[in-house]
XYZ file of C-alpha atoms in Angstrom:
743
model
C -1.277 21.742 -18.165
C -3.184 24.209 -20.304
C -5.826 25.081 -17.710
C -5.429 28.333 -15.799
C -4.170 27.228 -12.346
C -6.473 29.810 -10.762
C -9.573 28.824 -12.742
C -12.426 27.282 -10.739
C -12.195 23.517 -10.298
C -15.390 21.999 -11.666
C -17.075 18.686 -10.907
C -16.159 17.449 -14.387
C -12.509 18.223 -13.735
C -12.698 16.612 -10.287
C -13.986 13.389 -11.852
C -11.210 13.543 -14.438
C -8.748 13.824 -11.544
C -10.250 10.732 -9.872
C -12.584 12.295 -7.291
C -16.180 11.132 -7.029
C -19.116 13.546 -6.924
C -19.520 12.902 -3.199
C -15.852 13.662 -2.651
C -16.085 16.857 -4.700
C -19.075 17.925 -2.599
C -17.036 17.183 0.529
C -14.223 19.401 -0.770
C -16.723 22.223 -1.176
C -18.032 21.614 2.328
C -14.554 21.559 3.901
C -13.431 24.719 2.091
C -16.673 26.677 2.054
C -15.814 27.705 -1.490
C -14.949 26.342 -4.924
C -11.277 25.352 -5.153
C -9.175 26.476 -8.076
C -7.576 23.987 -10.464
C -4.348 23.774 -8.448
C -6.193 23.223 -5.187
C -8.455 20.623 -6.743
C -5.422 18.749 -8.066
C -3.923 18.747 -4.580
C -7.128 17.378 -3.071
C -7.327 14.706 -5.745
C -3.889 13.250 -5.045
C -4.096 13.537 -1.270
C -7.496 11.809 -1.319
C -6.385 9.150 -3.791
C -6.305 5.574 -2.603
C -2.531 5.540 -3.026
C -1.984 8.413 -0.576
C -4.942 8.275 1.811
C -5.647 4.512 2.119
C -9.264 5.580 2.362
C -10.647 2.078 1.760
C -8.347 0.245 4.161
C -7.413 2.529 7.075
C -10.244 1.237 9.218
C -9.046 -2.351 8.716
C -5.289 -1.701 8.886
C -5.900 -0.615 12.479
C -6.429 -4.321 13.288
C -2.709 -5.057 12.897
C -0.586 -5.337 16.041
C 2.007 -2.575 15.696
C 3.595 -2.268 19.121
C 6.258 -4.277 20.935
C 9.158 -3.388 23.243
C 11.566 -3.434 20.307
C 9.390 -1.299 17.986
C 10.682 2.274 17.750
C 8.430 3.574 14.957
C 5.441 1.734 13.598
C 3.189 2.639 10.651
C 2.924 6.331 9.886
C 6.523 7.223 9.197
C 8.442 6.847 5.943
C 9.457 3.369 7.133
C 9.208 1.311 10.305
C 12.071 1.093 12.809
C 12.994 -1.596 15.332
C 15.667 -1.783 18.023
C 18.151 -4.558 17.174
C 20.468 -4.019 20.136
C 23.989 -2.654 20.542
C 22.754 0.861 19.827
C 21.423 0.078 16.350
C 18.048 0.210 14.646
C 16.826 -1.629 11.549
C 14.603 0.508 9.353
C 12.601 -1.148 6.587
C 9.557 -0.976 4.357
C 7.962 -2.564 1.307
C 6.302 -0.563 -1.498
C 4.584 -1.295 -4.797
C 5.229 0.104 -8.256
C 2.697 -2.051 -10.057
C 0.895 0.187 -12.525
C 4.024 2.086 -13.661
C 5.884 -1.191 -14.208
C 3.155 -2.539 -16.453
C 3.104 0.650 -18.525
C 6.883 1.132 -18.750
C 8.580 -1.920 -17.179
C 12.188 -0.701 -17.010
C 11.543 2.743 -15.549
C 8.559 1.601 -13.515
C 10.634 -1.008 -11.689
C 13.741 1.180 -11.473
C 11.902 4.093 -9.893
C 10.229 1.668 -7.498
C 13.690 0.777 -6.226
C 14.644 4.449 -6.004
C 11.516 5.312 -4.062
C 11.916 2.588 -1.453
C 15.574 3.522 -0.942
C 14.504 7.098 -0.179
C 11.849 5.900 2.272
C 14.646 4.271 4.261
C 17.522 6.731 4.083
C 15.221 9.680 4.778
C 15.041 8.289 8.324
C 18.802 8.423 8.724
C 19.520 4.817 7.783
C 22.144 3.645 5.334
C 20.411 1.165 3.011
C 22.116 -2.250 3.175
C 19.724 -4.616 1.374
C 16.981 -4.734 -1.246
C 14.503 -7.492 -2.074
C 11.660 -7.748 -4.551
C 8.483 -9.782 -5.021
C 7.431 -10.041 -8.665
C 4.217 -11.436 -10.198
C 3.876 -11.806 -13.949
C 1.191 -13.141 -16.263
C 1.176 -16.597 -17.774
C 4.333 -17.351 -19.771
C 2.392 -17.770 -23.030
C 0.864 -14.297 -22.842
C 2.355 -12.039 -25.554
C 3.417 -9.333 -23.068
C 4.923 -11.482 -20.322
C 8.421 -12.000 -21.683
C 8.927 -8.303 -22.415
C 7.642 -7.378 -18.972
C 9.966 -9.856 -17.240
C 12.930 -8.565 -19.202
C 12.112 -4.909 -18.550
C 11.313 -5.237 -14.857
C 14.368 -7.340 -14.037
C 16.600 -4.998 -16.039
C 15.110 -1.982 -14.258
C 15.656 -3.451 -10.799
C 19.206 -4.481 -11.684
C 20.017 -1.217 -13.423
C 19.001 0.914 -10.466
C 20.084 -1.252 -7.531
C 23.443 -2.173 -9.029
C 24.278 1.436 -9.906
C 23.292 2.833 -6.535
C 25.426 0.201 -4.806
C 22.920 -1.590 -2.558
C 22.741 -5.402 -2.846
C 19.546 -7.084 -4.010
C 19.610 -10.180 -1.819
C 16.318 -12.019 -2.212
C 12.705 -12.141 -3.281
C 10.256 -14.325 -5.168
C 8.752 -14.541 -8.650
C 5.430 -16.102 -9.727
C 3.546 -16.470 -12.997
C -0.238 -16.663 -13.325
C -2.782 -15.648 -15.948
C -4.498 -13.440 -13.384
C -1.529 -11.048 -13.635
C -1.737 -10.852 -17.447
C -3.165 -7.337 -17.407
C -1.630 -6.087 -14.166
C 1.769 -7.291 -12.987
C 3.025 -6.707 -9.448
C 6.396 -5.202 -8.612
C 6.838 -5.001 -4.845
C 10.179 -3.713 -3.580
C 11.655 -4.006 -0.065
C 14.538 -2.052 1.448
C 16.294 -2.342 4.795
C 18.748 0.089 6.313
C 20.744 0.474 9.516
C 20.858 3.598 11.677
C 22.120 4.523 15.137
C 19.285 3.941 17.576
C 19.482 7.532 18.845
C 19.762 9.225 15.419
C 16.557 8.392 13.602
C 14.911 11.195 11.647
C 11.183 11.711 11.179
C 9.137 13.858 8.845
C 7.457 16.132 11.396
C 8.232 19.805 10.679
C 7.626 21.395 14.073
C 7.706 25.120 14.703
C 7.210 28.236 12.630
C 9.653 30.374 10.635
C 11.967 27.487 9.793
C 13.426 27.247 6.279
C 12.041 24.619 3.896
C 14.794 23.258 1.653
C 14.447 21.345 -1.600
C 17.360 19.129 -2.700
C 17.981 16.703 -5.553
C 16.866 16.508 -9.145
C 15.129 19.399 -10.862
C 11.352 19.168 -11.198
C 9.868 18.258 -14.553
C 6.489 17.219 -15.844
C 7.064 13.471 -15.441
C 4.850 11.459 -13.141
C 2.047 14.025 -12.858
C -0.982 12.324 -11.341
C 0.991 9.115 -10.797
C -0.733 8.579 -7.445
C -4.129 8.930 -9.101
C -3.107 6.533 -11.876
C -2.094 4.009 -9.214
C -5.589 4.305 -7.747
C -7.537 3.373 -10.878
C -8.165 0.274 -12.955
C -6.458 -0.310 -16.274
C -8.307 -0.521 -19.560
C -6.811 -2.848 -22.160
C -5.033 -0.979 -24.932
C -5.122 2.403 -23.154
C -1.632 3.923 -23.417
C -2.745 7.375 -22.274
C -1.169 6.824 -18.849
C 2.336 6.250 -20.178
C 3.461 9.852 -19.436
C 2.737 9.293 -15.729
C 5.754 6.971 -15.392
C 8.807 8.733 -14.025
C 12.426 8.358 -15.135
C 15.027 7.446 -12.538
C 18.715 8.336 -12.143
C 20.490 5.934 -9.752
C 23.752 7.869 -9.856
C 21.977 10.985 -8.634
C 20.259 8.886 -5.967
C 23.652 7.718 -4.700
C 24.785 11.335 -4.362
C 21.519 12.169 -2.594
C 22.008 9.335 -0.100
C 25.532 10.434 0.778
C 24.641 14.129 1.015
C 21.604 13.531 3.222
C 23.477 11.172 5.535
C 26.294 13.714 5.843
C 23.858 16.494 6.722
C 22.108 14.166 9.157
C 25.371 13.770 11.037
C 24.950 17.436 12.021
C 22.014 18.682 14.086
C 20.685 20.963 11.358
C 17.577 18.971 10.349
C 14.204 19.334 12.042
C 12.257 17.087 9.658
C 12.880 15.354 6.345
C 10.680 13.626 3.790
C 11.236 12.143 0.362
C 9.101 13.298 -2.541
C 7.386 10.062 -3.526
C 3.782 9.628 -4.617
C 2.208 13.077 -5.196
C 5.662 14.666 -5.021
C 5.935 18.100 -3.474
C 2.275 18.012 -2.468
C 2.387 14.978 -0.203
C 5.834 15.716 1.239
C 5.011 19.293 2.252
C 1.552 18.447 3.591
C 2.716 15.412 5.568
C 5.639 17.281 7.115
C 3.554 20.264 8.166
C 0.550 18.284 9.386
C 2.653 15.864 11.444
C 4.464 18.815 13.007
C 1.252 20.632 13.818
C 2.422 23.568 11.709
C 1.612 25.232 8.421
C 3.823 25.638 5.382
C 4.266 28.352 2.754
C 6.111 27.624 -0.498
C 7.325 29.967 -3.217
C 7.081 27.885 -6.385
C 9.292 30.331 -8.286
C 12.192 29.026 -6.177
C 11.668 25.337 -7.047
C 14.478 24.118 -9.338
C 12.735 23.404 -12.651
C 13.847 21.219 -15.528
C 11.265 22.591 -17.963
C 10.057 26.089 -18.783
C 6.598 27.440 -18.177
C 5.575 24.988 -15.479
C 2.357 25.826 -13.631
C 1.686 25.488 -9.896
C -0.412 22.421 -10.643
C 2.548 20.806 -12.413
C 5.090 21.782 -9.761
C 2.965 20.324 -6.980
C 1.896 17.096 -8.708
C 5.110 16.190 -10.510
C 6.660 12.916 -9.357
C 10.136 13.591 -10.725
C 12.524 11.254 -8.961
C 15.506 11.726 -6.615
C 14.087 14.692 -4.694
C 13.920 15.390 -0.957
C 12.267 18.065 1.158
C 13.605 19.068 4.550
C 13.012 21.639 7.230
C 16.176 23.041 8.801
C 16.924 24.977 11.939
C 17.146 28.695 11.137
C 20.610 29.796 10.111
C 21.779 26.355 9.027
C 21.103 26.908 5.336
C 24.726 27.772 4.436
C 25.980 24.586 6.084
C 23.462 22.509 4.156
C 24.332 24.288 0.904
C 28.041 23.533 1.363
C 27.263 19.832 1.708
C 24.906 19.765 -1.259
C 27.386 21.719 -3.401
C 30.087 19.204 -2.455
C 27.911 16.391 -3.833
C 26.880 18.374 -6.910
C 23.197 18.568 -6.021
C 20.638 21.261 -6.790
C 19.286 22.770 -3.593
C 17.139 25.776 -2.800
C 15.214 27.348 0.049
C 11.667 27.258 -1.294
C 9.625 28.317 1.708
C 9.103 28.461 5.458
C 7.019 26.742 8.077
C 4.206 28.815 9.558
C 1.706 28.678 12.391
C -1.256 29.027 10.016
C -2.174 25.349 9.776
C -2.475 25.889 6.016
C -0.647 24.978 2.825
C 0.002 28.287 1.082
C 1.554 28.504 -2.368
C 2.950 31.610 -4.043
C 3.686 31.852 -7.749
C 4.668 34.935 -9.718
C 3.893 37.052 -6.657
C 0.337 35.721 -6.253
C -1.175 33.292 -3.769
C -2.413 30.415 -5.947
C -3.350 27.984 -3.178
C -4.402 28.401 0.429
C -5.762 25.191 1.917
C -6.230 24.013 5.497
C -4.058 20.969 6.176
C -6.640 19.018 8.179
C -8.903 18.084 5.255
C -5.854 17.107 3.204
C -4.331 14.844 5.838
C -6.008 13.458 8.951
C -9.520 14.447 7.844
C -9.255 12.779 4.427
C -12.179 10.445 3.663
C -12.131 7.106 5.437
C -14.566 4.554 4.076
C -16.052 1.425 5.545
C -16.816 -0.054 2.180
C -19.419 -2.823 1.999
C -17.994 -6.294 1.723
C -19.128 -9.867 1.548
C -17.353 -12.892 2.923
C -15.135 -14.104 0.082
C -15.980 -17.439 -1.436
C -13.835 -20.319 -0.246
C -12.545 -22.891 -2.668
C -14.492 -26.135 -2.700
C -12.457 -28.887 -0.988
C -11.168 -31.671 -3.151
C -13.855 -34.250 -3.788
C -13.258 -37.868 -2.850
C -12.829 -38.658 -6.535
C -10.261 -35.873 -6.991
C -8.380 -36.913 -3.871
C -8.319 -40.519 -5.095
C -7.074 -39.407 -8.485
C -4.250 -37.354 -6.976
C -3.127 -40.255 -4.829
C -3.621 -43.187 -7.183
C -2.534 -41.614 -10.456
C 0.870 -40.612 -9.137
C 3.113 -40.656 -12.234
C 6.155 -41.864 -10.350
C 8.831 -40.002 -8.420
C 11.119 -39.083 -11.323
C 8.401 -37.798 -13.615
C 6.562 -35.903 -10.881
C 9.730 -34.226 -9.639
C 10.984 -33.305 -13.088
C 7.679 -31.672 -13.978
C 7.292 -29.873 -10.658
C 10.832 -28.528 -10.429
C 10.611 -27.204 -14.000
C 7.188 -25.561 -13.556
C 7.358 -21.752 -13.946
C 6.686 -21.021 -10.258
C 9.088 -23.704 -9.027
C 11.860 -23.397 -11.625
C 15.118 -21.735 -10.654
C 15.095 -17.953 -10.920
C 18.889 -17.845 -11.321
C 18.448 -15.989 -14.638
C 16.837 -13.190 -12.627
C 18.997 -12.940 -9.542
C 22.305 -13.327 -11.312
C 21.566 -9.949 -12.898
C 21.547 -8.369 -9.449
C 24.681 -7.400 -7.562
C 24.040 -9.433 -4.445
C 27.356 -8.914 -2.673
C 28.220 -5.250 -3.069
C 29.108 -3.785 0.370
C 30.626 -7.150 1.307
C 28.207 -8.188 4.054
C 25.814 -10.542 2.229
C 26.183 -14.019 3.744
C 23.191 -15.719 2.095
C 20.997 -14.575 -0.765
C 18.470 -16.012 -3.199
C 19.317 -19.674 -2.563
C 18.377 -19.418 1.105
C 15.018 -19.416 2.891
C 15.937 -15.931 4.076
C 18.736 -13.658 2.953
C 21.368 -12.901 5.583
C 23.257 -9.613 5.790
C 25.931 -9.201 8.450
C 25.861 -6.152 10.692
C 29.128 -4.609 9.600
C 32.097 -5.466 11.774
C 30.175 -7.793 14.085
C 29.195 -11.426 14.528
C 25.511 -10.512 14.319
C 23.306 -10.367 11.239
C 19.828 -9.581 9.986
C 17.725 -12.085 8.054
C 14.981 -11.032 5.655
C 12.389 -12.694 3.431
C 9.390 -11.916 1.162
C 6.454 -14.333 1.194
C 2.849 -14.938 0.179
C 1.038 -17.774 -1.590
C -1.629 -15.989 -3.678
C -3.480 -19.174 -4.662
C -3.997 -19.925 -0.960
C -5.344 -16.402 -0.349
C -7.832 -16.690 -3.186
C -8.960 -20.123 -2.004
C -9.430 -18.880 1.585
C -8.493 -15.257 2.285
C -8.370 -15.670 6.063
C -6.231 -18.824 6.097
C -4.146 -17.465 3.231
C -3.441 -14.286 5.183
C -2.363 -16.348 8.173
C -0.179 -18.539 5.987
C 1.655 -15.585 4.409
C 2.772 -14.378 7.834
C 3.514 -17.901 9.073
C 5.685 -18.696 6.060
C 7.708 -15.518 6.501
C 8.164 -16.435 10.170
C 9.246 -19.973 9.156
C 11.730 -18.736 6.580
C 13.379 -16.483 9.141
C 13.417 -19.317 11.645
C 14.933 -21.735 9.106
C 18.168 -19.730 8.958
C 18.370 -19.495 12.745
C 17.105 -15.951 13.177
C 14.622 -14.702 15.747
C 11.722 -13.084 13.831
C 11.245 -9.465 14.885
C 8.781 -7.574 12.698
C 6.861 -7.351 9.445
C 6.274 -4.915 6.614
C 3.517 -5.689 4.144
C 2.383 -4.900 0.624
C -1.329 -5.547 0.202
C -2.083 -5.991 -3.506
C -5.769 -6.405 -4.411
C -8.340 -5.469 -7.024
C -11.105 -2.843 -6.895
C -12.243 -2.252 -3.276
C -15.568 -0.888 -4.511
C -16.531 -4.447 -5.449
C -17.823 -6.106 -2.246
C -16.229 -9.465 -3.083
C -12.786 -7.820 -3.461
C -13.253 -5.785 -0.299
C -14.113 -9.064 1.427
C -10.792 -10.531 0.340
C -9.021 -7.485 1.769
C -10.819 -7.605 5.108
C -10.465 -11.340 5.674
C -6.826 -11.435 4.573
C -5.965 -8.567 6.934
C -7.738 -10.298 9.802
C -5.860 -13.550 9.113
C -2.561 -11.699 8.932
C -3.321 -9.810 12.128
C -4.124 -13.017 13.990
C -0.865 -14.597 12.858
C 1.161 -11.524 13.780
C -0.323 -11.530 17.273
C 0.216 -15.256 17.801
C 3.821 -15.132 16.584
C 4.777 -11.844 18.306
C 5.542 -10.445 14.880
C 4.298 -6.810 14.760
C 3.577 -4.883 11.559
C 5.735 -1.745 11.532
C 5.226 -0.407 8.001
C 3.575 -1.241 4.713
C 1.799 -0.258 1.561
C -1.632 -0.849 0.061
C -2.000 -1.206 -3.708
C -5.591 -1.462 -4.906
C -7.374 -1.333 -8.255
C -5.006 -3.951 -9.641
C -7.283 -5.144 -12.400
C -7.894 -4.701 -16.091
C -11.325 -4.663 -17.709
C -12.824 -5.878 -14.432
C -10.471 -8.883 -14.077
C -8.698 -8.647 -10.722
C -5.305 -10.064 -9.879
C -4.982 -12.918 -7.438
C -5.194 -11.393 -3.951
C -1.532 -10.938 -3.038
C -0.800 -9.605 0.462
C 2.990 -9.883 0.365
C 4.906 -10.056 3.639
C 8.427 -8.782 4.215
C 9.809 -10.246 7.430
C 13.004 -9.387 9.331
C 14.798 -11.339 12.055
C 18.041 -11.143 14.042
C 20.868 -13.678 14.239
C 22.852 -13.078 17.410
C 25.738 -15.411 16.558
C 26.790 -15.998 12.972
C 28.486 -19.230 13.928
C 25.064 -20.649 14.746
C 23.032 -20.243 11.579
C 21.642 -22.619 8.982
C 21.045 -22.489 5.246
C 19.238 -24.747 2.802
C 22.490 -25.505 0.958
C 24.423 -26.789 3.949
C 24.019 -30.557 3.435
C 27.011 -32.851 3.987
C 27.344 -36.466 2.906
C 26.368 -38.704 5.797
C 23.822 -36.285 7.257
C 20.446 -37.609 8.342
C 17.359 -35.749 7.095
C 14.655 -35.203 9.689
C 11.159 -33.914 9.001
C 9.951 -31.628 11.805
C 6.185 -31.231 12.110
C 3.059 -33.282 11.579
C 2.241 -34.565 8.097
C -1.303 -35.375 7.036
C -0.603 -35.117 3.306
C -2.806 -32.117 2.473
C -2.997 -31.902 -1.322
C -5.623 -29.163 -1.717
C -4.140 -26.112 -3.496
C -0.805 -27.928 -3.670
C 1.643 -27.282 -6.457
C 1.377 -31.002 -7.254
C -2.404 -30.840 -7.706
C -2.205 -27.691 -9.816
C 0.720 -28.500 -12.083
C 0.125 -32.203 -12.725
C -3.667 -32.413 -12.602
C -5.047 -28.886 -12.967
C -6.901 -29.222 -9.647
C -7.375 -26.752 -6.778
C -9.246 -27.505 -3.575
C -8.990 -25.857 -0.189
C -5.624 -24.650 1.144
C -3.880 -26.268 4.115
C -5.051 -24.979 7.499
C -2.613 -22.947 9.582
C -2.256 -23.893 13.263
C -0.462 -20.893 14.732
C 0.270 -22.524 18.085
C 1.910 -25.408 16.221
C 3.827 -22.961 14.029
C 5.253 -21.309 17.113
C 6.080 -24.538 18.902
C 7.790 -26.149 15.918
C 9.601 -22.957 14.941
C 10.918 -22.343 18.439
C 12.130 -25.945 18.514
C 13.992 -25.639 15.207
C 15.527 -22.323 16.203
C 16.784 -23.930 19.377
C 18.409 -26.772 17.431
C 20.246 -24.278 15.234
C 21.301 -22.101 18.158
C 22.752 -25.130 19.954
C 24.656 -26.308 16.892
C 22.676 -29.519 16.374
C 21.483 -28.525 12.890
C 23.579 -27.006 10.110
C 21.131 -27.228 7.207
C 17.425 -26.399 7.287
C 14.641 -25.634 4.828
C 11.015 -24.826 5.479
C 8.403 -26.880 3.612
C 6.112 -24.955 1.280
C 5.370 -25.266 -2.453
C 5.798 -28.843 -3.628
C 6.020 -30.294 -0.129
C 8.760 -32.507 1.296
C 10.112 -33.809 -2.015
C 10.614 -30.355 -3.544
C 12.217 -29.049 -0.365
C 14.620 -31.988 -0.418
C 15.340 -31.372 -4.109
C 16.164 -27.717 -3.461
C 18.497 -28.696 -0.634
C 20.194 -31.328 -2.784
C 20.657 -28.978 -5.730
C 21.906 -26.139 -3.537
C 24.373 -28.418 -1.726
C 25.300 -30.370 -4.879
C 24.897 -33.711 -3.153
C 22.306 -36.466 -3.484
C 19.562 -37.477 -1.061
C 17.921 -40.848 -0.477
C 14.354 -40.403 0.744
C 12.188 -43.176 2.108
C 8.774 -43.704 3.658
C 6.749 -46.805 4.560
C 3.839 -45.268 6.491
C 0.105 -44.940 5.975
C 0.107 -42.027 3.534
C 0.231 -42.456 -0.214
C 3.468 -41.530 -1.959
C 1.840 -38.413 -3.450
C 0.474 -37.219 -0.120
C 3.719 -37.851 1.748
C 5.989 -36.323 -0.856
C 3.910 -33.395 -2.090
C 1.366 -32.528 0.597
C 1.711 -28.915 1.722
C 0.910 -29.203 5.420
C 2.132 -26.145 7.305
C 4.473 -25.699 10.294
C 7.067 -28.101 8.884
C 10.824 -28.026 8.340
C 13.391 -30.367 6.837
C 16.588 -30.351 8.887
C 19.901 -32.130 8.469
C 22.035 -33.338 11.327
C 25.038 -35.624 11.715
C 24.091 -39.210 12.544
C 25.805 -38.782 15.901
C 23.404 -35.995 16.890
C 20.209 -37.799 15.885
C 19.418 -39.300 19.272
C 19.859 -35.973 21.016
C 17.606 -34.310 18.491
C 14.892 -36.941 18.955
C 15.134 -36.653 22.747
C 14.685 -32.894 22.564
C 11.703 -33.294 20.240
C 10.091 -35.710 22.673
C 10.566 -33.255 25.545
C 9.134 -30.391 23.489
C 6.175 -32.420 22.210
C 7.284 -31.890 18.614
C 6.744 -34.515 15.912
C 9.918 -35.611 14.081
C 10.500 -38.331 11.503
C 13.713 -39.508 9.857
C 13.001 -39.367 6.131
C 16.355 -39.792 4.433
C 20.115 -39.689 4.239
C 22.519 -37.452 2.343
C 24.983 -38.849 -0.159
C 25.567 -39.920 -3.756
C 24.588 -38.125 -6.942
C 20.866 -38.958 -7.144
C 17.655 -37.754 -5.624
C 15.888 -41.016 -4.909
C 12.810 -42.324 -3.163
C 11.856 -45.673 -1.698
C 8.105 -45.781 -1.164
C 5.180 -48.142 -1.059
C 6.288 -50.045 -4.178
C 9.370 -51.357 -2.403
C 11.612 -50.283 -5.308
C 13.891 -47.253 -5.067
C 13.373 -44.819 -7.937
C 16.373 -42.662 -8.805
C 16.567 -39.266 -10.486
C 20.139 -38.194 -11.317
C 20.905 -34.839 -9.747
C 22.350 -33.541 -13.010
C 19.110 -34.330 -14.853
C 17.071 -32.631 -12.157
C 19.324 -29.565 -12.309
C 18.898 -29.277 -16.072
C 15.123 -29.362 -15.693
C 15.076 -26.962 -12.743
C 17.527 -24.386 -14.081
C 16.703 -24.715 -17.764
C 13.160 -23.407 -17.995
C 13.613 -19.661 -17.417
C 16.762 -19.127 -19.553
C 15.142 -21.086 -22.397
C 11.960 -19.040 -22.053
C 13.811 -15.720 -22.094
C 15.895 -16.711 -25.133
C 12.795 -17.017 -27.313
C 12.542 -14.050 -29.671
C 10.596 -11.152 -28.182
């Protein structure tokens, strides 16, 4: 940066850095003086939306975050839960949306690198990655290139670093044309009694930098992530960092080796805002101060200024505070792994961030205003508009213009959101480390706890069209679906991480979406005993004033105590009976059927949380007792699409049938919540029905497994057959054909 780092920081420069006039005035008030350029840059990133959550902190406090099994909730690098037998699961979800739109390969790759560091910085060995991707409409000129770049970036980084990518979801919608979403989840395992935090307590302790050298890449990345895009503006391209997964692997192993000693007081990765946020967070959480000598920071480029050192977001870097005298031990370990490392400062009792450069003090800021005293806004909001329910005429059209089972299923299963994403997940190494038991074909991925008969299940879920139609119900549904997906594999849901992706919070209608979605999520988490232990907020996801669909993604984790008693969606056997668990009213509002075949919306299905819990507990009990070996939750596309996914995954046909009061369309494609499709041997059917009666749970036999067709016998009295091979071609053909078209 050409500006003198000691020059006064003006209002014009503050606004260029992303601070408002009111915020600049507050800086002056907190300091009692005009900051210099370096200090102003530090304020700007620490007060950015990406780092401070200034628009959402007041509402995030509504989430339930405590439970007997929660070790660390929000506030650390990642959340941690006790999973028994002396182990903890540590996990988090983060966004890399803006960088991935600007530079899809590196944006997505560095998103993976960043979330890995959030997890292993707490002492956990990463064992699983997931991702939730949202792209624009397939016909948009940028979509294909973005899909290719993002998927390649995720694969390139995750595969090289040696952590399996085991699950996720991918959607397409025109509302993401100008702002895609790349949300990345990581889970790691650590000894329950050896979890590391970022707090740097005490004075006169050495501050150690380790990892890649610092360059000028990523400067003001946090600020860029806190602003809207403007179509055709490529000026932000230099803010995207470049990742090195091989260096990250060395960093993981070196840090875990050092963590096995007792040399570390606190440790933090250098993520958003780089050296600035890591040093400030460590010192402020430890109730200390910190003094850094920037001349000691390993640099990749010559002539870097304090501003550039502090705001660089170069990847694969960690900051740690060691016990005095342990520096040689740490250096031996870092030398062994070929990593740059340097003592760049000490902790103090000043309560300030002090920076030295070329023998001069170039920054001396109190930590309070940068951390806990950062602005916290209660932005004005209005109740978000709810979608108009389907009219009687629309409902009649949906039910009476049903195109027939074969045509409806072929079109639905080949629609971009419903089509197989095999082209994507086959690029990921899903089985490295050897403990992946179920991946992208399952409701939830399953990763065995090494050397045991226990496992963790994990899933990513949200239905953005539901959230836009009714933010409160949509927020509830996102949590409920994650809870269902974990239940469907036989796991006991334990906790949630979230990634709240929305537009500009300064628009009251967008802020209303945020508030109502959070309140719906919070209600669901309380009702389902499913605490939020970590998360990320990504705002300003819009271009030229056009916001994305509100997308509060949920990452859920559950525990399977006995691997012999689990279920998957691809576990059908010929002769099995298919049983629908849960009440069906045939709700077609916001259904995939209404959208894809008729271009209609309507109101989303209501979420009855008490019913969710009752039905889920019932299904989990069936799996635990060995009565059910295959299970799938019902979501997009309703019963028929769930059955199709089970049939395709198991490579065996299904005969469905229904002669009740609902229309074929409502029965087959309604998206009522709290429902599961389970398979059981004929011999176990009576026992299953008896248990349902005792539990007050609605069950209905809807089909049998066998043959090579997916078929349906409905109101017409004639069975309509769709050969499984034809359905597979439609379902698995769309994405490869789309990606083969010339870029």
